[in-house]
mmCIF file of C-alpha atoms in Angstrom:
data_model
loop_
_atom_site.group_PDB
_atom_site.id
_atom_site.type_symbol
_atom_site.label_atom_id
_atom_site.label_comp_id
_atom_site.label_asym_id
_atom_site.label_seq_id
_atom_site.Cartn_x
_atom_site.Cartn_y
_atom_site.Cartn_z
ATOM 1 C CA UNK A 6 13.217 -47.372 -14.312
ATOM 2 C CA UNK A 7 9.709 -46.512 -14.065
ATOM 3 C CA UNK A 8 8.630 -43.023 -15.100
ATOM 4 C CA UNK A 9 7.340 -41.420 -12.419
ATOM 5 C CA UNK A 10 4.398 -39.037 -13.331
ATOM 6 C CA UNK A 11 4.889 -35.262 -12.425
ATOM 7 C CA UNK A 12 2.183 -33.850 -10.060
ATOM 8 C CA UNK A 13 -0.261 -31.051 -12.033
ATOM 9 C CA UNK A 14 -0.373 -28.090 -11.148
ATOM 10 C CA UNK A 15 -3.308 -27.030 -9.121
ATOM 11 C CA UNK A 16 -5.632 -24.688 -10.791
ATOM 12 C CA UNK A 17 -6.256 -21.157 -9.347
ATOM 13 C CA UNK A 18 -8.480 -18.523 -10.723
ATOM 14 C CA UNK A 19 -8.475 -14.888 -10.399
ATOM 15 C CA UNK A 20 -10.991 -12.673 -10.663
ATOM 16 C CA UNK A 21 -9.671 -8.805 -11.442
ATOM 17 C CA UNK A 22 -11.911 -5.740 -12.496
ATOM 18 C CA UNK A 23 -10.863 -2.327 -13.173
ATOM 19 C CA UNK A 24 -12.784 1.055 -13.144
ATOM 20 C CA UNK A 25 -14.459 2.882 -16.152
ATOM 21 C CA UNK A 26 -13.686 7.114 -17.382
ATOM 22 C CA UNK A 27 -13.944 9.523 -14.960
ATOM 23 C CA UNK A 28 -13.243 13.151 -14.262
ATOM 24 C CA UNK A 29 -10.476 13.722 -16.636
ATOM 25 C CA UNK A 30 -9.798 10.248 -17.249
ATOM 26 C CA UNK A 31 -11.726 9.314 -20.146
ATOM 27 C CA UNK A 32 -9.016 6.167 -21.140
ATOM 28 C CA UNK A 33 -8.960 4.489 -17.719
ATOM 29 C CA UNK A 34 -5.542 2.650 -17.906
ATOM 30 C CA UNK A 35 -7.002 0.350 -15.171
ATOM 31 C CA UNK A 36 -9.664 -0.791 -17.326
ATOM 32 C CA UNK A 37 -7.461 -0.916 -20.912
ATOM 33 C CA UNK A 38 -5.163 -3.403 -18.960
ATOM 34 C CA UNK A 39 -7.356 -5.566 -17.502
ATOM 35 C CA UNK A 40 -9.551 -6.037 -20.744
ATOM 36 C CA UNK A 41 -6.357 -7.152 -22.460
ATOM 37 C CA UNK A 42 -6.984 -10.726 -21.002
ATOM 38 C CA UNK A 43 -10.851 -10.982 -21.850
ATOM 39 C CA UNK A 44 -12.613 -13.380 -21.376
ATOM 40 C CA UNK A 45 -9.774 -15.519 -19.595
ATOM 41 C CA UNK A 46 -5.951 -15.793 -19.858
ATOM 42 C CA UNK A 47 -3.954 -18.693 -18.153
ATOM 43 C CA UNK A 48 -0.411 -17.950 -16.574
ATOM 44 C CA UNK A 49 1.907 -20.132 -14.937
ATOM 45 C CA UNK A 50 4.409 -20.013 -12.452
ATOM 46 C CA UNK A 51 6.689 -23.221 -11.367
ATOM 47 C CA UNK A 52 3.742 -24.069 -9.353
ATOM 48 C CA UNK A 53 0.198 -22.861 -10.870
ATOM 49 C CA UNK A 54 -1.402 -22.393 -13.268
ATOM 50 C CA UNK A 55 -3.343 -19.308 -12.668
ATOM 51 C CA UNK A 56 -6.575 -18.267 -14.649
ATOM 52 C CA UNK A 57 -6.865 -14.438 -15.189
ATOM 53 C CA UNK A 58 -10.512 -13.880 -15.537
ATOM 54 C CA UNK A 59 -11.581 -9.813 -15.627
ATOM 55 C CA UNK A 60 -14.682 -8.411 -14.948
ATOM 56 C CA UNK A 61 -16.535 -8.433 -18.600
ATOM 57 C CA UNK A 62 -17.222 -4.812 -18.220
ATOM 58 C CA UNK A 63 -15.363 -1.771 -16.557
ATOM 59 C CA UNK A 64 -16.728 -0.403 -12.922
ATOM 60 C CA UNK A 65 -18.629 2.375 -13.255
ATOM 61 C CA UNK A 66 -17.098 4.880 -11.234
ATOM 62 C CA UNK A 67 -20.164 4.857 -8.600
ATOM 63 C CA UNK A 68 -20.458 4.389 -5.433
ATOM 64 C CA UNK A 69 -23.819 2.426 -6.171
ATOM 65 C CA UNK A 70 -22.464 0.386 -9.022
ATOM 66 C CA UNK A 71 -19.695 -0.937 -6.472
ATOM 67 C CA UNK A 72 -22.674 -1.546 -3.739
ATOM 68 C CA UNK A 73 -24.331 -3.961 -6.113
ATOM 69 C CA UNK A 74 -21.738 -5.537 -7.807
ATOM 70 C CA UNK A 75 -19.014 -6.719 -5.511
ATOM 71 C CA UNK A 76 -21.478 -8.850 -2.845
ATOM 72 C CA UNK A 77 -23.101 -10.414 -6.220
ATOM 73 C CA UNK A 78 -19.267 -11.462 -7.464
ATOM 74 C CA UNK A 79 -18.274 -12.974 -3.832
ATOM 75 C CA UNK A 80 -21.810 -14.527 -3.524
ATOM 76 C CA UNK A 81 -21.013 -16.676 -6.983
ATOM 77 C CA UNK A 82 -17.565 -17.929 -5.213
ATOM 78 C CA UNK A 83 -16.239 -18.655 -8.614
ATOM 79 C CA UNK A 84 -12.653 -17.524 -8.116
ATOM 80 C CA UNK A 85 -10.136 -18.270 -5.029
ATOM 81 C CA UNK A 86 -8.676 -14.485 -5.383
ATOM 82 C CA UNK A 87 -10.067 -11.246 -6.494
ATOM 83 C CA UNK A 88 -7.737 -8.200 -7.497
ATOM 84 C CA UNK A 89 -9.506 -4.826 -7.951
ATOM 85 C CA UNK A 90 -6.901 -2.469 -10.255
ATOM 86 C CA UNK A 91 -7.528 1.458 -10.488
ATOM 87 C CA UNK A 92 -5.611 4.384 -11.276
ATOM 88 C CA UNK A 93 -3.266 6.240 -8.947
ATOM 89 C CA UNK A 94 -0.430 8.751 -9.308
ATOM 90 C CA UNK A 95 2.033 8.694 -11.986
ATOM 91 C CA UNK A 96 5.584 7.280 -10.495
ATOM 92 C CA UNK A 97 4.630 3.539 -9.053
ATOM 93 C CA UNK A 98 2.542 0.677 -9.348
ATOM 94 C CA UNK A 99 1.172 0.532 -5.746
ATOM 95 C CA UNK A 100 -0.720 -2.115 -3.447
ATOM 96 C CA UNK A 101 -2.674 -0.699 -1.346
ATOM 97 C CA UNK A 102 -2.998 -2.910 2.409
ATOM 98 C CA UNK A 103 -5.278 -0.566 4.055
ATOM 99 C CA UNK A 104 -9.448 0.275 3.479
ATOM 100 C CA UNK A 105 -11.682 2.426 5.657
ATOM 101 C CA UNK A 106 -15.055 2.005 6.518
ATOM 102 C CA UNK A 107 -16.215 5.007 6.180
ATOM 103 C CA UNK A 108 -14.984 8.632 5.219
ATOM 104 C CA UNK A 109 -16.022 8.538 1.507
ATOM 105 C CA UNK A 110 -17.351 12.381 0.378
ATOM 106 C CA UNK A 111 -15.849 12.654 -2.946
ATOM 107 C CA UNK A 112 -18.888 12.787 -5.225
ATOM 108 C CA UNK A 113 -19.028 9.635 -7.940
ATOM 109 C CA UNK A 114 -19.531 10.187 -11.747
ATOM 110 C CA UNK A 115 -23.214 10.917 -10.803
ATOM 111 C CA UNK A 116 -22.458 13.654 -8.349
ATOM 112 C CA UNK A 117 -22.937 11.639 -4.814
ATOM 113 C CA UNK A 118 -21.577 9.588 -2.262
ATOM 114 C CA UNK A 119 -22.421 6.365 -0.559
ATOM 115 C CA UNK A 120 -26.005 6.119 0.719
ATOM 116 C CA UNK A 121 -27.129 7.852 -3.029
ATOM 117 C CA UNK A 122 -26.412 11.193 -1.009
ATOM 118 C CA UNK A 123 -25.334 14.510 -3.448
ATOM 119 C CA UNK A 124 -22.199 15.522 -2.576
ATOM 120 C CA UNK A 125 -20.767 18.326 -0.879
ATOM 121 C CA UNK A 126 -19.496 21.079 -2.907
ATOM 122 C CA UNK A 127 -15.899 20.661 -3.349
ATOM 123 C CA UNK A 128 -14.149 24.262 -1.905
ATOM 124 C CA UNK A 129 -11.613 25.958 -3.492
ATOM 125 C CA UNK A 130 -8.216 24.743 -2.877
ATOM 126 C CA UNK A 131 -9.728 21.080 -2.005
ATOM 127 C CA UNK A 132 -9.964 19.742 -5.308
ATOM 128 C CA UNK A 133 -8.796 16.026 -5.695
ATOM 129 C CA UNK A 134 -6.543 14.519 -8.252
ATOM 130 C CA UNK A 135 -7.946 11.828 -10.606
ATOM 131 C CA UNK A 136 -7.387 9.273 -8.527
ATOM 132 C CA UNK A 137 -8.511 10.937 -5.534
ATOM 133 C CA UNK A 138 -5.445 9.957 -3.539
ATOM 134 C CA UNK A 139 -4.926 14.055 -2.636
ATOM 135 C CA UNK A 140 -3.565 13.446 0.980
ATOM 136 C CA UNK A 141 -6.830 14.097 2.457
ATOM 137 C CA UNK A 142 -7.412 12.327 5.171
ATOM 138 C CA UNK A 143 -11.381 12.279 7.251
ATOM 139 C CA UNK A 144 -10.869 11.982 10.995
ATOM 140 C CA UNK A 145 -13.817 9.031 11.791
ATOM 141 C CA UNK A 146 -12.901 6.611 9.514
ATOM 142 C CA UNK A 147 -14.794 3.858 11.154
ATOM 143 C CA UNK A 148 -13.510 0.075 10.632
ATOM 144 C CA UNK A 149 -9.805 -0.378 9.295
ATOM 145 C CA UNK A 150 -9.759 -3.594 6.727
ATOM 146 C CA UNK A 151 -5.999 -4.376 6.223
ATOM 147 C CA UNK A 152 -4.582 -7.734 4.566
ATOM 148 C CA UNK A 153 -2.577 -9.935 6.441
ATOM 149 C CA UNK A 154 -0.499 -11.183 2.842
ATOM 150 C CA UNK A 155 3.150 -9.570 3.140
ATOM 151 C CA UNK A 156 3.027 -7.038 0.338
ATOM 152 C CA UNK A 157 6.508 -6.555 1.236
ATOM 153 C CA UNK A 158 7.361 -10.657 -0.269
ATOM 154 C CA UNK A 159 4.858 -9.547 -3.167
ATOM 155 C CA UNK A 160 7.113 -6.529 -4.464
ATOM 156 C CA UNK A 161 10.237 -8.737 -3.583
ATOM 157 C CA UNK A 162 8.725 -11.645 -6.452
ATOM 158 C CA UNK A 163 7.780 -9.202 -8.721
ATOM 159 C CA UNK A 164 11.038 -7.294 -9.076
ATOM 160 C CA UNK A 165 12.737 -11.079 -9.334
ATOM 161 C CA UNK A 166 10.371 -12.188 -12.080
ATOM 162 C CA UNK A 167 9.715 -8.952 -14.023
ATOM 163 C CA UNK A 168 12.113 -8.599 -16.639
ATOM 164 C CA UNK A 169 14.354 -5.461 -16.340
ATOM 165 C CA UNK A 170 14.296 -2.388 -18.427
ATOM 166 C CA UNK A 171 17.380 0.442 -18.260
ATOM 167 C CA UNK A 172 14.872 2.526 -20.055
ATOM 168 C CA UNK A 173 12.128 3.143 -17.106
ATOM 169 C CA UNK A 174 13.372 0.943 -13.710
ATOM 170 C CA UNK A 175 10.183 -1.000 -12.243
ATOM 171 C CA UNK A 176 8.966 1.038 -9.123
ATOM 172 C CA UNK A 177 6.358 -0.844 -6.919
ATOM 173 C CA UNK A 178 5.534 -0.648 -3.609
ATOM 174 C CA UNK A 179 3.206 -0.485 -0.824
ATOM 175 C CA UNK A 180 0.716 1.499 0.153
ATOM 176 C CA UNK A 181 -1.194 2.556 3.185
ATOM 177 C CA UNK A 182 -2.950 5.237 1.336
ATOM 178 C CA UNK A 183 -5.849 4.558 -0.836
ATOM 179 C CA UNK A 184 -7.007 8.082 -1.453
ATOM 180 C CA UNK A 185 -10.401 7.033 0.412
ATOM 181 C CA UNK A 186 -12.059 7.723 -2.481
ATOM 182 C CA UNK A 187 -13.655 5.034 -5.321
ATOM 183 C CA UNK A 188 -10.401 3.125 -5.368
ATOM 184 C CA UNK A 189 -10.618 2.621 -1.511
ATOM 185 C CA UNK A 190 -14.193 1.949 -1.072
ATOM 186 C CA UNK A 191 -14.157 -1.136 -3.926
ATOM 187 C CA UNK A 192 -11.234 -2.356 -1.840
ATOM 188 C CA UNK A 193 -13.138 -2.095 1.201
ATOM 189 C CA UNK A 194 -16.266 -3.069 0.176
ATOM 190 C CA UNK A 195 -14.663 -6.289 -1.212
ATOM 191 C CA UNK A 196 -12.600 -7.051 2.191
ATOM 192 C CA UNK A 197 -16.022 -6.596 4.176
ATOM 193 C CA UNK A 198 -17.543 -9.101 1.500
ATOM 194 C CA UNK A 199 -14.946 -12.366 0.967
ATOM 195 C CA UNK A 200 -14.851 -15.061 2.959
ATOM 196 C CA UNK A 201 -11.335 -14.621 4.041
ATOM 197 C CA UNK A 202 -10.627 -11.041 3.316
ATOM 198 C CA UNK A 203 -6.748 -11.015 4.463
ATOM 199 C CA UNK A 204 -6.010 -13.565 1.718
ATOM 200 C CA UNK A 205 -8.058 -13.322 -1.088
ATOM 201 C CA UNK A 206 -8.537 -9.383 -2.125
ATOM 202 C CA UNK A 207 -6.372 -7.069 -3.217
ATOM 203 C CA UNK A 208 -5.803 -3.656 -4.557
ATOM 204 C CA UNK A 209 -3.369 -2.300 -7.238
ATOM 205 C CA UNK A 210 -2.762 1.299 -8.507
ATOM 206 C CA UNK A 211 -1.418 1.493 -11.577
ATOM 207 C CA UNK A 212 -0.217 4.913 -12.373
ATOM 208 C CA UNK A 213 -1.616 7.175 -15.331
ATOM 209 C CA UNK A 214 -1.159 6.150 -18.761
ATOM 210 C CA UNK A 215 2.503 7.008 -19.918
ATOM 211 C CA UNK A 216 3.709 8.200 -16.318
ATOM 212 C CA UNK A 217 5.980 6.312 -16.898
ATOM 213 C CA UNK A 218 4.491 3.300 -17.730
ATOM 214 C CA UNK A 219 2.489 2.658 -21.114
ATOM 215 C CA UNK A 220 -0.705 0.029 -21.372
ATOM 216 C CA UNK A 221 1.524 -3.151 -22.574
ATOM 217 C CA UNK A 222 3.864 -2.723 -19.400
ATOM 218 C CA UNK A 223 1.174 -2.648 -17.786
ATOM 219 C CA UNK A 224 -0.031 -5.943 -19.124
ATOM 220 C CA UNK A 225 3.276 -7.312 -18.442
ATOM 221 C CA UNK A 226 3.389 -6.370 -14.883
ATOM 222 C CA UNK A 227 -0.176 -7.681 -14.147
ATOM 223 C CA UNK A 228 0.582 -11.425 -15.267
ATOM 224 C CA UNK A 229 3.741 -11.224 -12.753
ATOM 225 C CA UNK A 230 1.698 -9.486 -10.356
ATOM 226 C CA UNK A 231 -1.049 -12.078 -10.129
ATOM 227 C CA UNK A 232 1.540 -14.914 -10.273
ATOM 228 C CA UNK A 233 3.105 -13.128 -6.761
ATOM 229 C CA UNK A 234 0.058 -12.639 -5.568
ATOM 230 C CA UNK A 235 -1.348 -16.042 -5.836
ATOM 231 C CA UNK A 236 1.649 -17.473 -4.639
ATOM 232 C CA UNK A 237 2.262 -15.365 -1.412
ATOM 233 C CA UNK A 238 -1.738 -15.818 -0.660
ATOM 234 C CA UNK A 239 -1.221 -19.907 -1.142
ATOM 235 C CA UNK A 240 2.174 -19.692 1.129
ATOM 236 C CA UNK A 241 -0.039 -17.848 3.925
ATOM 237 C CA UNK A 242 -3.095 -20.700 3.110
ATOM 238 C CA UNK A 243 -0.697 -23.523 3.795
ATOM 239 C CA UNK A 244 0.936 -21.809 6.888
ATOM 240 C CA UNK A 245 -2.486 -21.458 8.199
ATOM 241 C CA UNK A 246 -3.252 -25.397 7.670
ATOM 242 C CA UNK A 247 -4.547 -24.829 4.241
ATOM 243 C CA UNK A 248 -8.265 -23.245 4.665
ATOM 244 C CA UNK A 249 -9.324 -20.916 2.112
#
C-alpha cells in the first residue's frame, strides 16, 4: 500500500516578554523565566509546533518604556500570539482576561505615571504590594479590553498536560484583577495595539520566586502554557472561519 505522507504541522510563533527589577524585586521571576528560552525555543503539541521567541531584553518597569515598545513589536507582525508574563502574588499562576484604559497612578521605577507625569505621593496605609495587585480599585477606568479566548479551557489543558507533583499541587486560574498597575497597562496597551486583540494577547502572573513555585517550574509551566494557549486561540480562529 502506498505510504501516505503525514500532514506538517503548521508553524506558530510566540512572542512573550517579561518585566525587569523593581521596588523590592530586584530578581524579577517574570523575566528569569522567560530568558530561559533565548533567543527561540520550539515546543510541540499533537498539532504545532510552536516557536517561543522572548523579548531579547526585560521591560523596564516604565510606563514610557511600555508606550514605545509594544506598538513597535505589533507594527513588525512577526509573531501570530504575544504573551506578556509579570509577577503577581505568591499562591497561583494567574491569567489575567481583563485591562483598563485608564486608572494607572502607581508611580514607575522613575517615579511617574503615564503621560511622563510624577506621581502622587503614596499615603500611609495605601502602599502597594510588588506587583501592585493591592485590591485598589480607581472608579473611571475608561475602556474595558477583555479577551474573548476561554481561559477557563486554558487552565483545563494545562492541568491535563502539566505533569503532577504531590509536593506543591499546580494552582492556576483566572483573573479579572490585574492590579491596574504596570502588569495591567502592558496588557492593555498590547490589546489596544494587535490586530485581533481577543485572540492573540495575553497576560500571565506568575507568583514570587519560591511562593511556592521556583524558576524551573516556572519554565515548565510556560512551555504547557503557551502550547494551551496557542491551541485554544487556533480553536477560536477556526470557529471564526479562520482569520487571524
Amino acid at each position: 500500500m502506498p505510504v501516505i505522507p503525514s500532514t506538517p504541522k503548521p508553524p506558530i510563533t510566540v512572542y512573550v516578554t517579561g518585566f525587569g527589577p523593581f521596588r523590592k524585586v530586584s530578581r524579577n521571576p517574570s523575566w528569569e523565566i522567560v530568558s530561559s528560552f533565548l533567543p527561540s525555543t520550539r515546543v510541540s503539541s499533537d498539532l504545532y509546533n510552536i516557536d517561543i521567541v522572548p523579548h531579547p531584553d526585560f521591560v523596564k518597569v516604565a510606563y514610557e518604556t511600555v508606550d514605545t515598545l509594544i506598538p513597535t513589536v505589533h507594527a513588525e507582525k512577526t509573531f501570530d500570539y504575544i504573551l506578556h508574563v509579570g509577577v503577581g502574588v505568591p499562591g497561583d499562576y494567574e491569567i489575567e482576561t481583563v485591562a483598563h484604559e485608564k486608572g494607572y497612578v502607581k508611580a514607575d521605577v522613575d517615579g511617574l505615571i503615564p503621560g511622563g507625569l510624577p506621581a502622587a505621593p503614596v499615603l500611609e496605609g495605601d502602599r502597594t504590594g510588588d506587583s501592585g495587585k493591592d485590591g485598589v480599585t480607581e472608579t473611571d477606568g475608561g475602556a474595558v479590553y477583555r479577551t474573548e479566548l476561554n481561559v477557563d479551557n486554558i487552565c483545563k489543558m494545562i492541568h491535563a498536560i502539566v505533569p503532577k507533583t504531590p509536593d506543591i499541587p499546580l494552582r492556576v486560574k483566572a483573573s479579572a484583577d490585574a492590579g491596574r498597575y504596570m502588569c495591567e497597562y502592558i496588557f492593555r496597551t498590547s490589546l489596544r495595539c494587535a490586530t485581533d486583540p481577543t485572540r492573540r494577547v495575553l497576560f500571565l502572573h506568575v507568583p514570587p520566586e519560591n511562593m511556592p513555585y521556583g524558576i524551573e517550574e516556572g519554565k515548565q509551566f510556560l512551555e504547557k502554557f503557551v502550547i494551551a494557549f496557542v491551541t485554544e486561540g487556533e480553536r477560536l480562529r477556526k470557529e471564526r472561519g479562520g482569520e487571524l
